mmCIF file of C-alpha atoms in Angstrom:
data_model
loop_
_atom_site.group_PDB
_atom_site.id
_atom_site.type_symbol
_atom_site.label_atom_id
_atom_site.label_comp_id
_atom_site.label_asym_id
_atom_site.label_seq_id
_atom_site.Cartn_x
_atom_site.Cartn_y
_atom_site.Cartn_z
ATOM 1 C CA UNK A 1 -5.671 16.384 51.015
ATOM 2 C CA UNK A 2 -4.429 14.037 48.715
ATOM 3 C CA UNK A 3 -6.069 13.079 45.270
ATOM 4 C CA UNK A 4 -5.254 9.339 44.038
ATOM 5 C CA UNK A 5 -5.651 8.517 40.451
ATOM 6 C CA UNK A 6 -5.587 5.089 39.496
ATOM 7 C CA UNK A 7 -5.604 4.739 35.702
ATOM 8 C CA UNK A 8 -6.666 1.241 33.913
ATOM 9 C CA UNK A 9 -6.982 -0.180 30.392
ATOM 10 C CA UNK A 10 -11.030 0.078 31.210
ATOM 11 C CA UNK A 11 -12.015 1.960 34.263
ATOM 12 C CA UNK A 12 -10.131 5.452 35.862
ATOM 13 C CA UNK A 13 -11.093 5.394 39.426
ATOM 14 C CA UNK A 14 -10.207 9.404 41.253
ATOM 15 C CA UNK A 15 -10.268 9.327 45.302
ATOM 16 C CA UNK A 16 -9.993 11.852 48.001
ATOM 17 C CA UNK A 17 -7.764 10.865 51.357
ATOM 18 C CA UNK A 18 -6.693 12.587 54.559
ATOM 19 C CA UNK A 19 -4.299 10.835 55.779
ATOM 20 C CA UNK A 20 -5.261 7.041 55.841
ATOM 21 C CA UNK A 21 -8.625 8.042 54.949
ATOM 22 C CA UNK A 22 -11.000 7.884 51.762
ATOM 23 C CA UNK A 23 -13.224 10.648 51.851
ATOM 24 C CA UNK A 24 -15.059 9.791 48.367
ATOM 25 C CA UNK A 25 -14.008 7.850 44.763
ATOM 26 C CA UNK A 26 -15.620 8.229 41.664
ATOM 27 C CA UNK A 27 -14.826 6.253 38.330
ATOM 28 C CA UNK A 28 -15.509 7.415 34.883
ATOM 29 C CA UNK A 29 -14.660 5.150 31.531
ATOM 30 C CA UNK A 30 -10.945 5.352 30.140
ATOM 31 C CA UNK A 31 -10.392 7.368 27.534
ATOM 32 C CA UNK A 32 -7.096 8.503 26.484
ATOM 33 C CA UNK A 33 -8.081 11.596 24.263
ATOM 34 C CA UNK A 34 -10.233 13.011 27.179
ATOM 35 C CA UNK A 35 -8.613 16.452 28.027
ATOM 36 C CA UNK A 36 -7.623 18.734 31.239
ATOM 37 C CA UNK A 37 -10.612 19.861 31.305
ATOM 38 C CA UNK A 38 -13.128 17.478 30.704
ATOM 39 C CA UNK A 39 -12.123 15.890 33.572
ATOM 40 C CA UNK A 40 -12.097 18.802 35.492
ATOM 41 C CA UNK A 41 -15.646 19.354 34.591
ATOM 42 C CA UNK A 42 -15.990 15.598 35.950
ATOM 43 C CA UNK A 43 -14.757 16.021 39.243
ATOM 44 C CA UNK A 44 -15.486 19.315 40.173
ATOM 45 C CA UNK A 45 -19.459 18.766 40.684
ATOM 46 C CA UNK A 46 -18.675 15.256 42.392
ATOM 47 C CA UNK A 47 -15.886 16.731 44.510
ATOM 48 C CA UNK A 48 -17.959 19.434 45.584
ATOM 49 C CA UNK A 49 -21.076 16.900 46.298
ATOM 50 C CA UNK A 50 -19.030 16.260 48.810
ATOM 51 C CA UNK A 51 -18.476 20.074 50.486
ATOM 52 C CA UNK A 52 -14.943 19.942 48.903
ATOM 53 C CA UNK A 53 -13.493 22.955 47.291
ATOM 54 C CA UNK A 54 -10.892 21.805 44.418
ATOM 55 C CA UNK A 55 -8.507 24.050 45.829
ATOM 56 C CA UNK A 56 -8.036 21.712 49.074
ATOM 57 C CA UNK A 57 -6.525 19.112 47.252
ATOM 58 C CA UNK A 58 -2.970 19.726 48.032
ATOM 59 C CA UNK A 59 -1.215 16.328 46.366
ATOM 60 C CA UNK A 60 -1.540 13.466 43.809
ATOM 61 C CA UNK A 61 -0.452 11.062 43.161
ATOM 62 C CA UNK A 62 -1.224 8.706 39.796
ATOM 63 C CA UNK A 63 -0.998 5.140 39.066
ATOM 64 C CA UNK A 64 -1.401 4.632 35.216
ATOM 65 C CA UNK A 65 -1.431 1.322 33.082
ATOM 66 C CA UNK A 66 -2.230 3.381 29.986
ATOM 67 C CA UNK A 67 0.446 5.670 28.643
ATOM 68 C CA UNK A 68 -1.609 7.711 26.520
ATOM 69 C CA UNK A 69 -4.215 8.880 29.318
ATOM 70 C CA UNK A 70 -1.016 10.499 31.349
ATOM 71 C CA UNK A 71 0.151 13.872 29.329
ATOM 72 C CA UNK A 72 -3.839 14.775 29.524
ATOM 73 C CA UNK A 73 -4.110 14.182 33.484
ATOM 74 C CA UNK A 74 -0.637 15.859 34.152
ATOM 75 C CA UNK A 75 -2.343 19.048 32.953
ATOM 76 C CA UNK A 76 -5.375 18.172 35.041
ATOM 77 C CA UNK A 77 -3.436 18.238 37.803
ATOM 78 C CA UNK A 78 -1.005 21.703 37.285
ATOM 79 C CA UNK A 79 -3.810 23.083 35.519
ATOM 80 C CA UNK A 80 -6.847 22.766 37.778
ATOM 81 C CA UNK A 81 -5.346 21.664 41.276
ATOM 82 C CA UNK A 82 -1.576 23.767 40.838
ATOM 83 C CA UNK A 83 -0.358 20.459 41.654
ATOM 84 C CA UNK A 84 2.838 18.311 40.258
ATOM 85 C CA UNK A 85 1.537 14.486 40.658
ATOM 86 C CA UNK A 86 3.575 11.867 41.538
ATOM 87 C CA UNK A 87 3.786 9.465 38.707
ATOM 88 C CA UNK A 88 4.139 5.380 39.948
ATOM 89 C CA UNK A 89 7.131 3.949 38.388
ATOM 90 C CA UNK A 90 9.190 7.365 38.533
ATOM 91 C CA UNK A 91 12.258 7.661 39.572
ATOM 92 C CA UNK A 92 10.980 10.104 42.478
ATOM 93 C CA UNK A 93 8.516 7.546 43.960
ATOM 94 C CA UNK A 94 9.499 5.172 46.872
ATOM 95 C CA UNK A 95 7.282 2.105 47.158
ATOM 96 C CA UNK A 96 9.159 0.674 50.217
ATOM 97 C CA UNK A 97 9.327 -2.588 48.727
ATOM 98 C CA UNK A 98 11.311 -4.754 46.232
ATOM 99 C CA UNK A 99 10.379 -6.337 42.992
ATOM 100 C CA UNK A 100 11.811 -9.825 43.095
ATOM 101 C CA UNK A 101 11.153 -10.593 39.101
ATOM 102 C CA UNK A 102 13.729 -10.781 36.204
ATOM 103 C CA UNK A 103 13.124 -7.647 34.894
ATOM 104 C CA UNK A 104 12.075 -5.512 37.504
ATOM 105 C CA UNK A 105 11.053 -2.417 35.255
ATOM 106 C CA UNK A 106 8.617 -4.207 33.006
ATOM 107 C CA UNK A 107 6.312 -4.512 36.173
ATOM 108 C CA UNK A 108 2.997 -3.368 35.732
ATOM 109 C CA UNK A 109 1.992 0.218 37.980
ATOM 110 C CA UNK A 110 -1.277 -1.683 39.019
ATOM 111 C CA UNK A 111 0.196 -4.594 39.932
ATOM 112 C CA UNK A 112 3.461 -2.899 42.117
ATOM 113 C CA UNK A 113 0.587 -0.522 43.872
ATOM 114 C CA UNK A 114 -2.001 -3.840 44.606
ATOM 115 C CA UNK A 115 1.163 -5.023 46.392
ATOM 116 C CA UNK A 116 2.061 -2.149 48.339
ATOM 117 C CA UNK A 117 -2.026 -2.203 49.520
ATOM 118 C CA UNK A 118 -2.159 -5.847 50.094
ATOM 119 C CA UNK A 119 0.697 -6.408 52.673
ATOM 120 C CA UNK A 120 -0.645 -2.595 53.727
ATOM 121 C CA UNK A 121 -3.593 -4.262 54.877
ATOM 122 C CA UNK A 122 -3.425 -8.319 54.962
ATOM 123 C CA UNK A 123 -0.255 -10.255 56.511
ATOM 124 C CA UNK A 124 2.118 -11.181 53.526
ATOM 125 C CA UNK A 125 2.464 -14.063 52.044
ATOM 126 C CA UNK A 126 -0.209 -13.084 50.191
ATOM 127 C CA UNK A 127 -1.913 -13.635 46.395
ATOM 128 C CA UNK A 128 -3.695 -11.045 44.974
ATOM 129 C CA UNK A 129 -6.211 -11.567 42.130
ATOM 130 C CA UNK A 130 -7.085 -8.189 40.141
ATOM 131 C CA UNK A 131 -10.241 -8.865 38.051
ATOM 132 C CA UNK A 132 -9.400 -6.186 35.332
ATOM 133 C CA UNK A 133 -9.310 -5.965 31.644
ATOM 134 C CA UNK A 134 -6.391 -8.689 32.401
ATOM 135 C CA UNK A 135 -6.696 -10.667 35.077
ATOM 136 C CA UNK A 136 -3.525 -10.403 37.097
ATOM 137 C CA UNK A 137 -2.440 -13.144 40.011
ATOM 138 C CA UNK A 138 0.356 -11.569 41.964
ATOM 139 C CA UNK A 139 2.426 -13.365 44.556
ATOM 140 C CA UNK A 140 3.541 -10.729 48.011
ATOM 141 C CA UNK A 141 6.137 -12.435 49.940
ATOM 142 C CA UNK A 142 6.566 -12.614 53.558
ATOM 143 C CA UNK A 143 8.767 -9.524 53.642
ATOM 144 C CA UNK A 144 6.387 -7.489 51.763
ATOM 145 C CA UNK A 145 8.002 -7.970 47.985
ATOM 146 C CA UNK A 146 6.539 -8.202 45.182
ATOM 147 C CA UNK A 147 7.882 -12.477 44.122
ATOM 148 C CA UNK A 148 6.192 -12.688 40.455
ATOM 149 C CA UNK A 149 2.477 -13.716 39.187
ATOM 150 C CA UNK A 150 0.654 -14.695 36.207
ATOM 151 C CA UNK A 151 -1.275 -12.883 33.588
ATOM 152 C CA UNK A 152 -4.986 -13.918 31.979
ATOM 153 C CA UNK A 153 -7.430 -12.188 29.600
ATOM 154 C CA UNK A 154 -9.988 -11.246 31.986
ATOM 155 C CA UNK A 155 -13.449 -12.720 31.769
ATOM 156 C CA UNK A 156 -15.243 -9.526 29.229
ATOM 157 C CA UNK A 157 -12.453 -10.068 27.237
ATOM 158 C CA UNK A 158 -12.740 -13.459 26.825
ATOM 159 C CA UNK A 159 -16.048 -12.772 25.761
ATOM 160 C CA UNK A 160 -15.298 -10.089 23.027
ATOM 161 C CA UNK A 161 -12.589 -12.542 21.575
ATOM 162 C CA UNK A 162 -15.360 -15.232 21.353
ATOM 163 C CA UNK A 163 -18.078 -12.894 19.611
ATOM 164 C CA UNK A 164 -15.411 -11.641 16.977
ATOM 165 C CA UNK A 165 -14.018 -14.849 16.420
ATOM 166 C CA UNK A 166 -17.354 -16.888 15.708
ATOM 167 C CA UNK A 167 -19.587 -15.081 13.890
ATOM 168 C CA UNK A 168 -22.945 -16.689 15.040
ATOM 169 C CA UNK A 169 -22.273 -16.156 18.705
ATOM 170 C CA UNK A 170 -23.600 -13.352 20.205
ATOM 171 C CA UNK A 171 -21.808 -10.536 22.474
ATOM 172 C CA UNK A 172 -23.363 -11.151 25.615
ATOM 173 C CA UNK A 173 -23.225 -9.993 29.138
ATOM 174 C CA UNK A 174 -21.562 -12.706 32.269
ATOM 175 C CA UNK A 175 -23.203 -13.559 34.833
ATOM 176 C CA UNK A 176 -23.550 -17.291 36.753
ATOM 177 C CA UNK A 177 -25.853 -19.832 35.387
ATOM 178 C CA UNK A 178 -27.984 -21.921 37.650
ATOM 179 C CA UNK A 179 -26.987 -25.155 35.854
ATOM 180 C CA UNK A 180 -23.279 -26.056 33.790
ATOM 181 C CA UNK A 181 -25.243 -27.937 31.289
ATOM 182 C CA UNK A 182 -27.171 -25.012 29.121
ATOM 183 C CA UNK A 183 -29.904 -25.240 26.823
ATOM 184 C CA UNK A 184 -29.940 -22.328 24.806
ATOM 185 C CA UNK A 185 -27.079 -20.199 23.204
ATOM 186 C CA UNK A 186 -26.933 -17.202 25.364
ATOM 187 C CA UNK A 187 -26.817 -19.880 28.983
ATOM 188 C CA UNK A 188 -24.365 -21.761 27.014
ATOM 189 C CA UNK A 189 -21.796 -19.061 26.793
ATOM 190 C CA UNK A 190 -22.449 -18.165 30.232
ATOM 191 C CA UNK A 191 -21.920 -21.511 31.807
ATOM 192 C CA UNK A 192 -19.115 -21.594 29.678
ATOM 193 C CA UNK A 193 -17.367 -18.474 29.969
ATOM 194 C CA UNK A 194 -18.301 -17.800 33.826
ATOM 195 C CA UNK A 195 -17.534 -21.557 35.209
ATOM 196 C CA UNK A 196 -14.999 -22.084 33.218
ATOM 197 C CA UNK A 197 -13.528 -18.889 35.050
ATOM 198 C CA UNK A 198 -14.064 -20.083 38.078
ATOM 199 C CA UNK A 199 -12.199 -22.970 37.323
ATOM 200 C CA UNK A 200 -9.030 -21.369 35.927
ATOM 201 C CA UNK A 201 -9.272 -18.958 39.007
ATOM 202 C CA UNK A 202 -9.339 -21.913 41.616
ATOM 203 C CA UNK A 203 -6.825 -23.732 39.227
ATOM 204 C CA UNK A 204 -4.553 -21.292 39.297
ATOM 205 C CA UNK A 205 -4.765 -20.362 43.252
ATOM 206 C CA UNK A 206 -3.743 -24.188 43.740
ATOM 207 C CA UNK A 207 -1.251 -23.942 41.745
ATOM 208 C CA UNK A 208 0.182 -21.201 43.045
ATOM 209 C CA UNK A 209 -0.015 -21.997 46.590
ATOM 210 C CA UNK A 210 1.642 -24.998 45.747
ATOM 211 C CA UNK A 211 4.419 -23.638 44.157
ATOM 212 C CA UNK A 212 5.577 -21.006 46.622
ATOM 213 C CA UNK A 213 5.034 -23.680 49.130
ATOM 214 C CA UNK A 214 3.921 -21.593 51.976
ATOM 215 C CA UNK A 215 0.582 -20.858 53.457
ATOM 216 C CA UNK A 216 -1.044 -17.364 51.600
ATOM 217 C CA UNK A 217 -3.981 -15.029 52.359
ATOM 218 C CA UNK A 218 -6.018 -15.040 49.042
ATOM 219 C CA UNK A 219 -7.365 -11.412 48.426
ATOM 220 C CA UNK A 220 -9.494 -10.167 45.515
ATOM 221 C CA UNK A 221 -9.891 -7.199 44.172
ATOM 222 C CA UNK A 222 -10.926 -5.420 40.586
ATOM 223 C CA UNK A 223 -14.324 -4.698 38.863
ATOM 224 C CA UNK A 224 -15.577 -8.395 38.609
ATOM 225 C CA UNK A 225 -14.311 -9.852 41.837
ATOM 226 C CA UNK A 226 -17.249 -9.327 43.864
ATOM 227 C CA UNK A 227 -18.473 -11.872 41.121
ATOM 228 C CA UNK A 228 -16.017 -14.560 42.143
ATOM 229 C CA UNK A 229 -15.684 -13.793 45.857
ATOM 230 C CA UNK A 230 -18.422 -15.978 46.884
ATOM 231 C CA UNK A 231 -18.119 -18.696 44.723
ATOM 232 C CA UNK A 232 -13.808 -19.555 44.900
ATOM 233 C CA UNK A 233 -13.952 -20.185 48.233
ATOM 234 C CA UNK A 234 -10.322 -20.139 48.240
ATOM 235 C CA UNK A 235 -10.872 -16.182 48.258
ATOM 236 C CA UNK A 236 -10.199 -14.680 51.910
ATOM 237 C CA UNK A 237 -10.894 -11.366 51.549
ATOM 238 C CA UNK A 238 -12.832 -8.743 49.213
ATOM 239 C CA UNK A 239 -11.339 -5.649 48.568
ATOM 240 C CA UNK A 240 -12.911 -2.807 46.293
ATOM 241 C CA UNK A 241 -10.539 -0.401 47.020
ATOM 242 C CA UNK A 242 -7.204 -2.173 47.219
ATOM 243 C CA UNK A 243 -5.586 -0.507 44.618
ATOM 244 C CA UNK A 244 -6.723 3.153 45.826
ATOM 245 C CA UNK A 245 -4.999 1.913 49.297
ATOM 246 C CA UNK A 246 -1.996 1.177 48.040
ATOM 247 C CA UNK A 247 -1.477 4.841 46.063
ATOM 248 C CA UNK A 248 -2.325 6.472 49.036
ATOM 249 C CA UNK A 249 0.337 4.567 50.946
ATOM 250 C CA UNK A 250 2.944 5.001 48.332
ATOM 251 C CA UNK A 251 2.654 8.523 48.622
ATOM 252 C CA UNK A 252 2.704 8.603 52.093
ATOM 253 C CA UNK A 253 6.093 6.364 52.048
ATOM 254 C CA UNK A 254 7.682 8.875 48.743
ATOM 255 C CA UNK A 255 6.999 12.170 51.153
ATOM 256 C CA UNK A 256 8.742 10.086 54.181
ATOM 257 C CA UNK A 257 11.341 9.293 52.124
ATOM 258 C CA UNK A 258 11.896 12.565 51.062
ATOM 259 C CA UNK A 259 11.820 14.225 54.602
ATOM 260 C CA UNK A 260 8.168 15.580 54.522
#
């Protein structure tokens, strides 16, 4: 049984698979000074909601876009599972594909995993949106490589950066107004901050499209995109789990690599 962690700036999402499939996930808030055991605490009621002993777990593998969360999960995992993880971006992983940019080991673990799940799953060419702390448009060519993308603040951050920088707007939560054209504060940094998302979303898929010059499958994926999903139409495909797909897969790829 295999235990996939995938570690963002906001959210740290754990899930259970056998073979090619997810038995459970559970997602607590990112905190990099949360020890070994703490989240052992976490996941051993959850795991066991599920009539899973901790001891089953037999692999893991982690994805991690924050640094200082990975010395505290590495003893998580020989600690409370006798388990060495797999780290994404080591030199003992094997992805399977290539990463067609100019410096291929800047690449973010998130975004080289989303890419392993997407042509997993979809038919490449393919651009996947991660609605994240950043929101991350990555281009998968036809062979399955990973061709470049863009990087945005994501839409809560955008909103932070407005309350701190204008000191009579309030911090307030997104969600989509009825009408563009608000008539109170709060609706008027809704309208703003939501459509004017949607806009540089549906901006940016055109662009991109255009650019590569070929016909691409549009999937979304991240906290927020069930959000924007219905409303870009140019979205094909909603997929919560993308990145948890793609962890599992490059795991299953490192131990046939390997001979296992």
């Amino acid at each position: 049984m295999l235990l996939a962690i995938d570690v963002g700036n906001t959210n740290t999402v754990f899930a259970l698979f056998v073979d090619e499939t997810m038995l459970g996930s559970w997602r607590c808030v990112t905190q990099a000074q949360r020890t070994a055991d703490e989240y052992a605490v976490f996941l051993r009621g959850l795991i066991q909601e599920k009539g899973i002993a901790l001891h089953s777990v037999t692999a893991i593998i982690i994805g991690s876009v924050v640094p200082e969360a990975n010395f505290n999960l590495t003893k998580l995992c020989r600690e409370h599972f006798n388990c060495e993880p797999l780290m994404v971006g080591s030199a003992r992983v094997e992805t399977g594909i290539k990463v067609l940019i100019d410096h291929p080991e800047e690449i973010g673990a998130d975004r080289l995993i989303n890419a392993v799940g997407g042509a997993l799953t979809y038919k490449p060419p393919l651009l996947i949106i991660d609605f994240g702390t950043a929101t991350t448009f990555d281009v998968v060519d036809a062979g399955g490589n990973y061709a470049g993308g863009a990087i945005s603040p994501g839409i809560n951050l955008s909103l932070q950066a407005l309350h701190m920088a204008a000191a009579k707007l309030p911090l307030i939560g997104i969600a989509p107004t009825q009408r563009t054209i608000a008539t109170n504060t709060n609706d008027a940094i809704r309208s703003g901050i939501y459509w004017g998302y949607v806009g540089l979303i549906e901006g940016m898929i055109k662009r991109i499209k255009t650019e590569f010059g070929q016909p691409m499958t549009v999937v979304a994926t991240g906290g927020l995109a069930p959000m924007f999903a219905d409303v870009v139409k140019e979205i094909n495909h909603l997929n919560d789990h993308l990145t948890l797909q793609g962890l599992a897969e490059i795991y299953r790829r490192t131990c046939k690599a390997n001979g296992n």
